[in-house]
Coordinates of C-alpha atoms and ligand atoms in Angstrom, one line a residue:
M214 CA -36.8 37.5 26.6
T215 CA -34.0 36.1 24.6
A216 CA -34.7 35.2 21.0
R217 CA -34.7 31.5 20.2
R218 CA -31.5 30.4 18.5
R219 CA -32.0 29.9 14.8
K220 CA -31.2 26.5 13.2
R221 CA -28.2 26.5 11.0
V222 CA -29.1 25.3 7.5
A223 CA -26.7 24.3 4.7
V224 CA -28.2 24.2 1.2
L225 CA -27.0 21.7 -1.4
I226 CA -27.2 22.8 -5.0
S227 CA -26.1 21.7 -8.4
G228 CA -27.2 24.6 -10.6
R229 CA -29.3 27.7 -10.8
G230 CA -30.2 27.9 -7.2
S231 CA -33.6 29.7 -7.4
N232 CA -35.0 27.6 -4.5
M233 CA -31.9 28.3 -2.6
A234 CA -32.6 32.0 -3.1
A235 CA -36.1 31.6 -1.9
L236 CA -34.9 29.9 1.2
M237 CA -32.3 32.7 1.7
E238 CA -35.0 35.4 1.3
A239 CA -37.3 33.9 4.0
G240 CA -34.2 33.4 6.2
K241 CA -33.7 37.2 6.3
R242 CA -36.8 37.7 8.3
P243 CA -36.1 38.4 12.0
D244 CA -38.8 35.9 13.0
C245 CA -37.4 33.1 10.8
P246 CA -36.4 30.0 12.8
Y247 CA -33.5 29.2 10.5
E248 CA -30.5 30.9 8.9
I249 CA -28.7 29.8 5.8
V250 CA -25.1 29.4 6.9
A251 CA -23.6 27.8 3.8
V252 CA -24.3 26.8 0.2
I253 CA -22.5 23.7 -1.1
S254 CA -22.4 22.6 -4.7
N255 CA -21.2 19.5 -6.3
R256 CA -20.5 21.5 -9.5
P257 CA -18.0 24.3 -9.5
D258 CA -20.0 26.1 -12.3
A259 CA -23.3 26.2 -10.4
K260 CA -24.9 29.6 -11.0
G261 CA -26.3 29.5 -7.4
L262 CA -22.8 29.8 -6.0
E263 CA -22.6 33.4 -7.3
T264 CA -26.0 34.3 -5.9
A265 CA -25.0 33.0 -2.5
Q266 CA -21.6 34.8 -2.6
A267 CA -23.4 38.1 -3.6
A268 CA -25.5 37.7 -0.5
S269 CA -22.3 37.1 1.6
I270 CA -23.2 33.5 2.4
A271 CA -20.3 31.0 2.7
T272 CA -19.9 28.7 -0.2
A273 CA -18.0 25.5 -0.9
V274 CA -17.6 23.1 -3.8
V275 CA -17.3 19.4 -3.3
D276 CA -16.9 18.2 -6.9
H277 CA -18.2 14.6 -7.2
K278 CA -15.9 14.2 -10.2
A279 CA -12.9 14.4 -8.0
F280 CA -13.8 11.2 -6.1
D281 CA -13.5 7.5 -7.0
S282 CA -16.7 6.5 -5.3
R283 CA -20.0 7.9 -4.1
A284 CA -19.0 7.0 -0.5
A285 CA -15.8 9.0 -0.8
F286 CA -17.6 12.0 -2.2
E287 CA -20.2 11.8 0.6
E288 CA -17.6 11.5 3.3
V289 CA -16.1 14.9 2.3
L290 CA -19.6 16.4 1.8
H291 CA -20.5 15.3 5.3
E292 CA -17.3 16.8 6.8
T293 CA -18.0 20.0 4.9
L294 CA -21.5 20.1 6.3
L295 CA -20.1 19.6 9.8
S296 CA -17.5 22.3 9.3
F297 CA -20.2 24.8 8.8
G298 CA -22.0 23.6 11.9
A299 CA -25.0 22.6 9.8
E300 CA -28.0 21.3 11.8
L301 CA -30.4 21.0 8.8
V302 CA -29.6 20.3 5.2
A303 CA -31.8 21.6 2.4
C304 CA -31.3 19.9 -1.0
A305 CA -32.4 22.4 -3.6
G306 CA -31.8 21.1 -7.1
F307 CA -29.0 18.9 -5.8
M308 CA -28.7 16.3 -8.6
R309 CA -26.8 13.5 -6.9
I310 CA -28.2 10.2 -5.7
M311 CA -27.2 9.6 -2.1
T312 CA -26.3 6.4 -0.4
A313 CA -28.4 5.0 2.5
G314 CA -25.4 5.5 4.8
F315 CA -25.2 9.3 4.1
V316 CA -28.9 9.7 4.3
Q317 CA -29.0 8.0 7.6
R318 CA -26.5 10.4 9.1
W319 CA -28.9 13.2 8.4
E320 CA -32.2 11.4 9.0
G321 CA -35.0 13.7 9.9
R322 CA -32.6 16.7 9.3
M323 CA -32.4 16.6 5.5
L324 CA -35.1 18.0 3.2
N325 CA -35.5 17.9 -0.6
I326 CA -37.8 19.6 -3.1
H327 CA -39.0 17.6 -6.1
P328 CA -40.9 19.1 -9.0
S329 CA -44.0 16.8 -9.0
L330 CA -46.8 15.7 -6.7
L331 CA -45.1 12.7 -5.3
P332 CA -45.4 9.7 -5.4
L333 CA -46.2 10.6 -9.1
F334 CA -43.2 11.2 -11.4
R335 CA -40.2 10.4 -9.3
G336 CA -36.9 11.0 -11.0
L337 CA -36.2 13.2 -13.9
H338 CA -38.2 15.1 -16.6
T339 CA -41.2 15.4 -14.4
H340 CA -43.0 18.1 -16.4
R341 CA -42.7 16.3 -19.7
R342 CA -44.0 13.2 -18.1
A343 CA -46.9 15.0 -16.5
L344 CA -47.8 16.4 -19.9
E345 CA -47.5 13.0 -21.5
A346 CA -49.7 11.5 -18.8
G347 CA -52.4 14.1 -19.3
V348 CA -52.8 15.0 -15.6
R349 CA -54.8 18.1 -14.9
V350 CA -53.0 18.9 -11.7
H351 CA -49.3 18.9 -11.2
G352 CA -47.0 20.5 -8.6
A353 CA -44.1 20.1 -6.3
T354 CA -43.3 18.3 -3.0
V355 CA -41.0 19.0 -0.1
H356 CA -40.1 15.8 1.7
F357 CA -37.7 14.4 4.2
V358 CA -34.9 12.6 2.4
T359 CA -34.7 8.8 2.9
A360 CA -32.8 6.1 1.2
E361 CA -35.6 5.7 -1.3
L362 CA -35.2 8.1 -4.2
D363 CA -37.9 10.8 -4.1
G364 CA -39.7 8.5 -1.6
G365 CA -39.3 10.2 1.7
P366 CA -42.2 11.4 3.9
I367 CA -44.0 14.4 2.5
I368 CA -44.0 17.6 4.4
I369 CA -45.8 20.1 2.1
Q370 CA -47.1 19.9 -1.5
G371 CA -48.1 22.7 -3.8
A372 CA -50.5 22.1 -6.7
V373 CA -50.9 24.0 -9.9
P374 CA -53.2 23.4 -12.9
V375 CA -52.0 22.0 -16.1
L376 CA -53.4 24.2 -18.9
P377 CA -54.4 23.1 -22.4
D378 CA -51.6 25.1 -24.1
D379 CA -48.8 24.2 -21.7
D380 CA -45.5 23.1 -23.0
E381 CA -42.7 21.8 -20.7
D382 CA -41.3 25.3 -20.1
A383 CA -44.6 26.9 -19.2
L384 CA -45.5 24.2 -16.8
A385 CA -42.1 24.2 -15.2
A386 CA -42.3 27.9 -14.6
R387 CA -45.7 27.6 -13.0
V388 CA -44.4 24.8 -10.7
L389 CA -41.3 26.7 -9.9
R390 CA -43.3 29.6 -8.5
V391 CA -45.0 27.2 -6.1
E392 CA -41.7 25.6 -5.2
H393 CA -40.4 29.0 -4.1
R394 CA -43.4 29.2 -1.7
I395 CA -43.6 25.7 -0.2
Y396 CA -39.9 25.2 0.4
P397 CA -39.4 28.1 2.8
A398 CA -42.7 27.1 4.4
A399 CA -41.6 23.5 5.0
L400 CA -38.1 24.4 6.2
W401 CA -39.6 27.0 8.5
Q402 CA -41.8 24.3 10.1
V403 CA -39.0 21.8 10.5
A404 CA -36.6 24.4 11.9
A405 CA -39.2 25.6 14.3
G406 CA -39.7 22.1 15.6
A407 CA -43.3 22.1 14.3
C408 CA -42.7 19.3 11.9
R409 CA -40.5 16.2 12.4
L410 CA -39.9 12.8 11.0
K411 CA -41.5 10.1 13.2
G412 CA -42.4 6.5 12.3
G413 CA -41.8 7.1 8.6
R414 CA -44.1 10.1 8.4
A415 CA -43.7 13.8 8.6
I416 CA -45.6 14.7 11.8
M417 CA -47.0 18.3 12.1
N418 CA -46.7 19.1 15.7
G419 CA -48.6 22.2 16.6
W420 CA -49.2 22.9 13.0
P421 CA -51.2 26.0 13.5
F422 CA -53.5 25.5 10.6
D423 CA -55.9 23.0 9.5
E424 CA -54.8 20.0 7.5
E425 CA -55.8 21.6 4.2
A426 CA -53.1 24.2 4.7
R427 CA -50.5 21.5 4.2
L428 CA -51.5 21.3 0.6
I429 CA -50.6 24.7 -0.6
A430 CA -48.9 27.9 0.4
P431 CA -49.7 30.7 1.1
V432 CA -49.9 29.8 4.7
A433 CA -50.5 32.4 7.5
N434 CA -47.4 33.5 9.4
I435 CA -45.1 32.3 6.7
P436 CA -43.5 34.9 4.4
L437 CA -44.7 33.7 1.1
S438 CA -46.8 36.4 -0.4
Ligands
GAR766 C1 -36.1 22.6 -9.1 O1 -37.3 22.6 -10.0 C2 -36.2 21.4 -8.2 O2 -37.5 21.0 -7.8 C3 -35.5 20.3 -9.1 O3 -34.5 21.0 -9.7 C4 -34.8 22.4 -9.9 C5 -33.7 23.2 -9.4 O4 -33.9 24.5 -9.6 N1 -35.1 19.2 -8.3 C6 -35.1 18.0 -8.7 O5 -35.4 17.6 -9.9 C7 -34.5 17.0 -7.7 N2 -34.8 15.7 -8.2 P1 -33.2 25.7 -8.8 O6 -31.7 25.3 -8.9 O7 -33.5 26.9 -9.5 O8 -33.7 25.6 -7.4

């Protein structure tokens, strides 16, 4: 039996790249339905570029500062994605707002991770805002990217408790650990064709677990111990 061809994934980053590294790690598994073929940053100094290079993954920089308009930046970004043969795009700490036109070109094929339980706390400073709001549960969300900022259909969420002594850093670290589990899980499902965007929702086709499993990794069969 021939192995199923793995989906080609490009990761978009702007900084540290720890989620990118988690996606790469799962991508090394022989049973993984995706492979990371490129890491693209809008910032030349993004730390994640070094991590990708050390793992022999192709990298590119499309510096938004070099363009007059968002559309011009996105045109080159799109061309760069195509040049790597990307079939799926994973935004991992990619801190650029995208136009509806660009998003449409990758509709159903572009994922993002956001450090809150959406639709709560869209935008920036999510951990500070969670602490200010006094929520007892916080977390992260992987969703399909749509033109609405942090508003796309939810694929997987991971929840963590907010503890009495938490400051922003402690809470961010706890959420980040769950990010590293749910992002590979979500990308795995999309790459395998088990999850897709339909009618404005993320439909879990053949999701081999009960609905509760959508809430939080670890999920059986997914390398997220
Ligand atoms: C992550 O916490 C990610 O959820 C967040 O940026 C961080 C990137 O860290 N993304 C956003 O805030 C997007 N709105 P990483 O570079 O180590 O993956």
